[in-house]
One Martini backbone bead per residue (centre of mass of N, CA, C, O) as a GRO file, in nm:
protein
  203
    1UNK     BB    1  12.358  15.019  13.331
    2UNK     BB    2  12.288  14.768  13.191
    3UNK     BB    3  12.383  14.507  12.991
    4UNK     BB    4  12.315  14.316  12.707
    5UNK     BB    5  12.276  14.013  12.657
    6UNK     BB    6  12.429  13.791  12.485
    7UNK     BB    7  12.403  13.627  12.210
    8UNK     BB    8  12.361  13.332  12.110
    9UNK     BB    9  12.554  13.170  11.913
   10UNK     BB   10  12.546  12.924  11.672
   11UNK     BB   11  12.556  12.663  11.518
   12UNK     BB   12  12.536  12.518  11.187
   13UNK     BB   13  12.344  12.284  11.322
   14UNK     BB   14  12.157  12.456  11.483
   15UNK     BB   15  12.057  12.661  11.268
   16UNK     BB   16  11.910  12.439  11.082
   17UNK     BB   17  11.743  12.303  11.302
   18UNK     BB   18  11.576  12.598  11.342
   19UNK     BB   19  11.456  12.600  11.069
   20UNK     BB   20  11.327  12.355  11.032
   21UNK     BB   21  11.134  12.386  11.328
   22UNK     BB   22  10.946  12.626  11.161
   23UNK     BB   23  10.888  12.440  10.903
   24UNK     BB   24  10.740  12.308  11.051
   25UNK     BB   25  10.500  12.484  11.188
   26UNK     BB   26  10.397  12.595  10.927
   27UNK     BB   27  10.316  12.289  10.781
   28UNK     BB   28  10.086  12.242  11.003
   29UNK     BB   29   9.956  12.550  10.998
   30UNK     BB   30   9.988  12.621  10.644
   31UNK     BB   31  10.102  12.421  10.445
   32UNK     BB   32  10.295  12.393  10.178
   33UNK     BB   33  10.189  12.607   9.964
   34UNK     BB   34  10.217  12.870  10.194
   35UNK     BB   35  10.525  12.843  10.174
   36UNK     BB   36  10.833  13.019  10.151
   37UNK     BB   37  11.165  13.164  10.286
   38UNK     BB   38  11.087  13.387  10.426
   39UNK     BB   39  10.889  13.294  10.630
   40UNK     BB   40  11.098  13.134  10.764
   41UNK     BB   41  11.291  13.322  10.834
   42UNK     BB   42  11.094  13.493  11.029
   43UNK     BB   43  11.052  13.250  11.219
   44UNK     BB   44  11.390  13.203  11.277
   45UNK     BB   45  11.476  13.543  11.276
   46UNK     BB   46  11.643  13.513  10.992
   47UNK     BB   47  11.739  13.534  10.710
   48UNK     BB   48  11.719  13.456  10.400
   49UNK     BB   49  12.020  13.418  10.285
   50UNK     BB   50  12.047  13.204  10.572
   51UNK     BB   51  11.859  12.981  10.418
   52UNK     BB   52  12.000  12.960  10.145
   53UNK     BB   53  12.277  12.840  10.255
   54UNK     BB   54  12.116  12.616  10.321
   55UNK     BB   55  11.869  12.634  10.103
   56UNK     BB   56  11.803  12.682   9.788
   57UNK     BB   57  11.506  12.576   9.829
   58UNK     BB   58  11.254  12.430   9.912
   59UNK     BB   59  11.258  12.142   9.851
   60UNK     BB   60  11.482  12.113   9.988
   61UNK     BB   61  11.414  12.181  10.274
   62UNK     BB   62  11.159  11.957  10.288
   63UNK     BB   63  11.396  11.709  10.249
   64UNK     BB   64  11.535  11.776  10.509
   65UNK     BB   65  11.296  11.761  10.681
   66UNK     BB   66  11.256  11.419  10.625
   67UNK     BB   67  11.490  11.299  10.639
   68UNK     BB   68  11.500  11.363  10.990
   69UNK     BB   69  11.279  11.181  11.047
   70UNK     BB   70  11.419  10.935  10.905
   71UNK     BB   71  11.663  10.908  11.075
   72UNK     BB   72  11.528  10.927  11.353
   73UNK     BB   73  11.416  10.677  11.330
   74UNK     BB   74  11.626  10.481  11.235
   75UNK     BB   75  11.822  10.531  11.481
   76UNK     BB   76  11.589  10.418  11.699
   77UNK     BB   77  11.542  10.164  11.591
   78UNK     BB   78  11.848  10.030  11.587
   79UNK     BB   79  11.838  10.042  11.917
   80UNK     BB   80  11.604   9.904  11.965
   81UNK     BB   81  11.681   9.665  11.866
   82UNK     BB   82  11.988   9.591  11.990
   83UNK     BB   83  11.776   9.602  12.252
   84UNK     BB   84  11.648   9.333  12.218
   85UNK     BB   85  11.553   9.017  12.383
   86UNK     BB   86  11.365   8.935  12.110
   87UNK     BB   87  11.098   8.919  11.887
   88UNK     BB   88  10.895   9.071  12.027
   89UNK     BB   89  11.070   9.301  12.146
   90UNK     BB   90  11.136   9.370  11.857
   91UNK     BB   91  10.846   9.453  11.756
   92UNK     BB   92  10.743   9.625  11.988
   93UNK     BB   93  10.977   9.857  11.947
   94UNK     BB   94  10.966   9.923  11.661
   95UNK     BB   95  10.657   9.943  11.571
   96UNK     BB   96  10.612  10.179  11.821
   97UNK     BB   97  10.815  10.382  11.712
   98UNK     BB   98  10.639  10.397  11.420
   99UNK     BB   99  10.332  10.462  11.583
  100UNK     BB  100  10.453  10.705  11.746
  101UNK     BB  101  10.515  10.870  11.539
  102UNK     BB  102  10.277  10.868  11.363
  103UNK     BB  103  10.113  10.978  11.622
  104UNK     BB  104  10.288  11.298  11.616
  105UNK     BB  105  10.434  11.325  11.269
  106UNK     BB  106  10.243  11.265  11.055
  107UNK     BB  107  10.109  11.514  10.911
  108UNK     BB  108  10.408  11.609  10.863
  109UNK     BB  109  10.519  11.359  10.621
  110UNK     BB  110  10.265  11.380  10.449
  111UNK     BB  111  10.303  11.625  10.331
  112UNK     BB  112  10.536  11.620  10.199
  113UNK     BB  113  10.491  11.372  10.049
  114UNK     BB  114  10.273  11.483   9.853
  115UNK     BB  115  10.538  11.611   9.699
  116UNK     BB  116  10.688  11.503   9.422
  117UNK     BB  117  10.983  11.638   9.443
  118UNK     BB  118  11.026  11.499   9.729
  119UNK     BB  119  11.003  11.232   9.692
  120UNK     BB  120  11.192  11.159   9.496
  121UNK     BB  121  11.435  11.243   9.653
  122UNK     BB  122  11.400  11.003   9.866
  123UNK     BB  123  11.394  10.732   9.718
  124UNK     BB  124  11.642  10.613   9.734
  125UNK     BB  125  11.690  10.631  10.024
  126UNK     BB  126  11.462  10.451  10.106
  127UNK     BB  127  11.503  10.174   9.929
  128UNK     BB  128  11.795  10.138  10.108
  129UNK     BB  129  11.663  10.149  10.422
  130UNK     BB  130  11.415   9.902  10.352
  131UNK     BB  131  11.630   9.684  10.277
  132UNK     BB  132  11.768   9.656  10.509
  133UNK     BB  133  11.533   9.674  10.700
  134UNK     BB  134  11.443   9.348  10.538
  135UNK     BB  135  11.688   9.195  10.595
  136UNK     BB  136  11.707   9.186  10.907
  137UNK     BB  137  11.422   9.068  10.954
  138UNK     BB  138  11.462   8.798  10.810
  139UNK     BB  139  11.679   8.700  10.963
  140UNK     BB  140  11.520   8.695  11.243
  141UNK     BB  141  11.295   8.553  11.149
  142UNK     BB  142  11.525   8.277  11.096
  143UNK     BB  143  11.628   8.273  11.407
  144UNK     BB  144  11.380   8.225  11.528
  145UNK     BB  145  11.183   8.003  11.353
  146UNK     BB  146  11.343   7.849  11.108
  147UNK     BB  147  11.276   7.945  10.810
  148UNK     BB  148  11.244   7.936  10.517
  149UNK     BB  149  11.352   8.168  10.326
  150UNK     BB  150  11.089   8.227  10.105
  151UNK     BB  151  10.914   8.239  10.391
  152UNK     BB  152  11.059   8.475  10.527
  153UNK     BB  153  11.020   8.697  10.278
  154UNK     BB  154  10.713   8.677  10.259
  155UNK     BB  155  10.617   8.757  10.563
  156UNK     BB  156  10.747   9.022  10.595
  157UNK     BB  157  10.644   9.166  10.362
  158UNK     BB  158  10.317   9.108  10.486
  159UNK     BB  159  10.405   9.261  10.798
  160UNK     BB  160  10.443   9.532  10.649
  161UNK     BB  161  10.143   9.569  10.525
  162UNK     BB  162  10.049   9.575  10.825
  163UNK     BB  163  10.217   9.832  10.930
  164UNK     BB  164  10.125  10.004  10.686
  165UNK     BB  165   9.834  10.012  10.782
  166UNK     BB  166   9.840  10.093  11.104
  167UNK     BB  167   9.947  10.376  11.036
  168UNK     BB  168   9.710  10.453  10.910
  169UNK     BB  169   9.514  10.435  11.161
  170UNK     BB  170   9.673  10.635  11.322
  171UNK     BB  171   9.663  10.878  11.166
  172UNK     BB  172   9.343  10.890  11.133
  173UNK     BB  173   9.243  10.782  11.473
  174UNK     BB  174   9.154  10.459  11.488
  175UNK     BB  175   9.401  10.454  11.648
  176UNK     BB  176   9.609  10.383  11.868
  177UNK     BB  177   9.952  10.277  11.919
  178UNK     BB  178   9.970  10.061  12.115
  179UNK     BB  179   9.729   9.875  12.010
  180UNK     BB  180   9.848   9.860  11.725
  181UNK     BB  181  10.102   9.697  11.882
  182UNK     BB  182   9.979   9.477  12.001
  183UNK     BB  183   9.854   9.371  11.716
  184UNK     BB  184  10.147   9.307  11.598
  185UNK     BB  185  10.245   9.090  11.775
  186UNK     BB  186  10.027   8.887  11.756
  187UNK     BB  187  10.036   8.838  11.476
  188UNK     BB  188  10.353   8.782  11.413
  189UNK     BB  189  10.396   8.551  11.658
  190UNK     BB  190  10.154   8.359  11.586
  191UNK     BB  191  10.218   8.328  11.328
  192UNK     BB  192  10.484   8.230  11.302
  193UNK     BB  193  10.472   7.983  11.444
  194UNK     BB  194  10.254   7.851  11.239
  195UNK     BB  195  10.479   7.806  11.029
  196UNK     BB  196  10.675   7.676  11.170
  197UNK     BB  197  10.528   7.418  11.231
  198UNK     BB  198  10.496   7.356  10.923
  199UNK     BB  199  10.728   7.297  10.856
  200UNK     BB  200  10.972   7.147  10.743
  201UNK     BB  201  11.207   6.931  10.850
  202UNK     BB  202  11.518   7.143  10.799
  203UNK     BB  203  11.448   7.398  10.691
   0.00000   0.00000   0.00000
């Protein structure tokens, strides 16, 4: 008679990885309110008390469930910028990054965020990432195009809210993410050109 197979232990950075992709499967197959820590137990495999010790309570669950999606976007697009070969390469690659995900996981995403004290919990570190990779687009806005500052800081701000609106519709489905991806870089390239063009000289 053969021995049974060992089971693999798990890492404890595997094993909260392992709660998590079951808790967005649940989140997405039955919405958040239907969400229990028995049922993530039940679905993970693994006891409540072992749900417990990594996630006090449904909440804190819910915000590292966000927290990964969006280290895991922060992460690649840092990689994609500083593989950038130009400006519209910058442009291509993060923008396509965001809205390849946004129409993979956007509506894992909203479930989340749609929650209060989720969003809450998000708010300092997202307001964090955001200022940080809005600076840093600044910068390159103006060493591609040579804009004044205050050129460059309104500009930016602007061309962000044509990306979060583009979110918008890669996520509603009336538009694909490559599409939308080209439509944001002929936008943001064409319009810095003609805006660096206007510029006063030495600006």
């Amino acid at each position: 008679m053969s021995a049974e197979p060992k089971r693999t232990r798990l890492t404890p950075e595997a094993r909260r990885d392992q709660i998590l992709d079951r808790a967005a499967e649940l989140v997405l197959a039955d919405g958040l309110a239907a969400i229990s820590m028995e049922g993530v137990a039940r679905a993970a495999s693994v006891s409540k008390g072992l749900v417990y010790n990594y996630f006090p309570d449904r909440q804190a669950l819910f915000a590292a469930l966000l927290q990964r999606e969006q280290r895991d976007l922060n992460d690649r697009g840092m990689r994609g910028a500083l593989a950038a070969s130009d400006f519209a390469d910058l442009i291509r690659r993060t923008t396509g990054l965001y809205l390849r995900q946004t129409e993979a996981r956007g509506a894992l995403i909203a479930a989340l965020l749609a929650d209060p004290g989720v969003a809450r919990l998000m708010e300092a570190q997202d307001r964090v990432d955001r200022e940080q990779a809005f600076r840093f687009f600044v910068r390159a806005t103006r060493r591609a195009y040579g804009l004044p500052l205050p050129t460059a800081i309104a500009a930016v701000d602007l061309l962000w809210a044509v990306t979060d609106r583009a979110g918008q519709l890669v996520g509603q489905g009336l538009m694909g993410a490559e599409e939308a991806t080209e439509m944001c870089v002929s936008l943001f390239v064409g319009g810095l050109a003609e805006l660096s063009r206007a510029a006063p000289d030495g600006a």
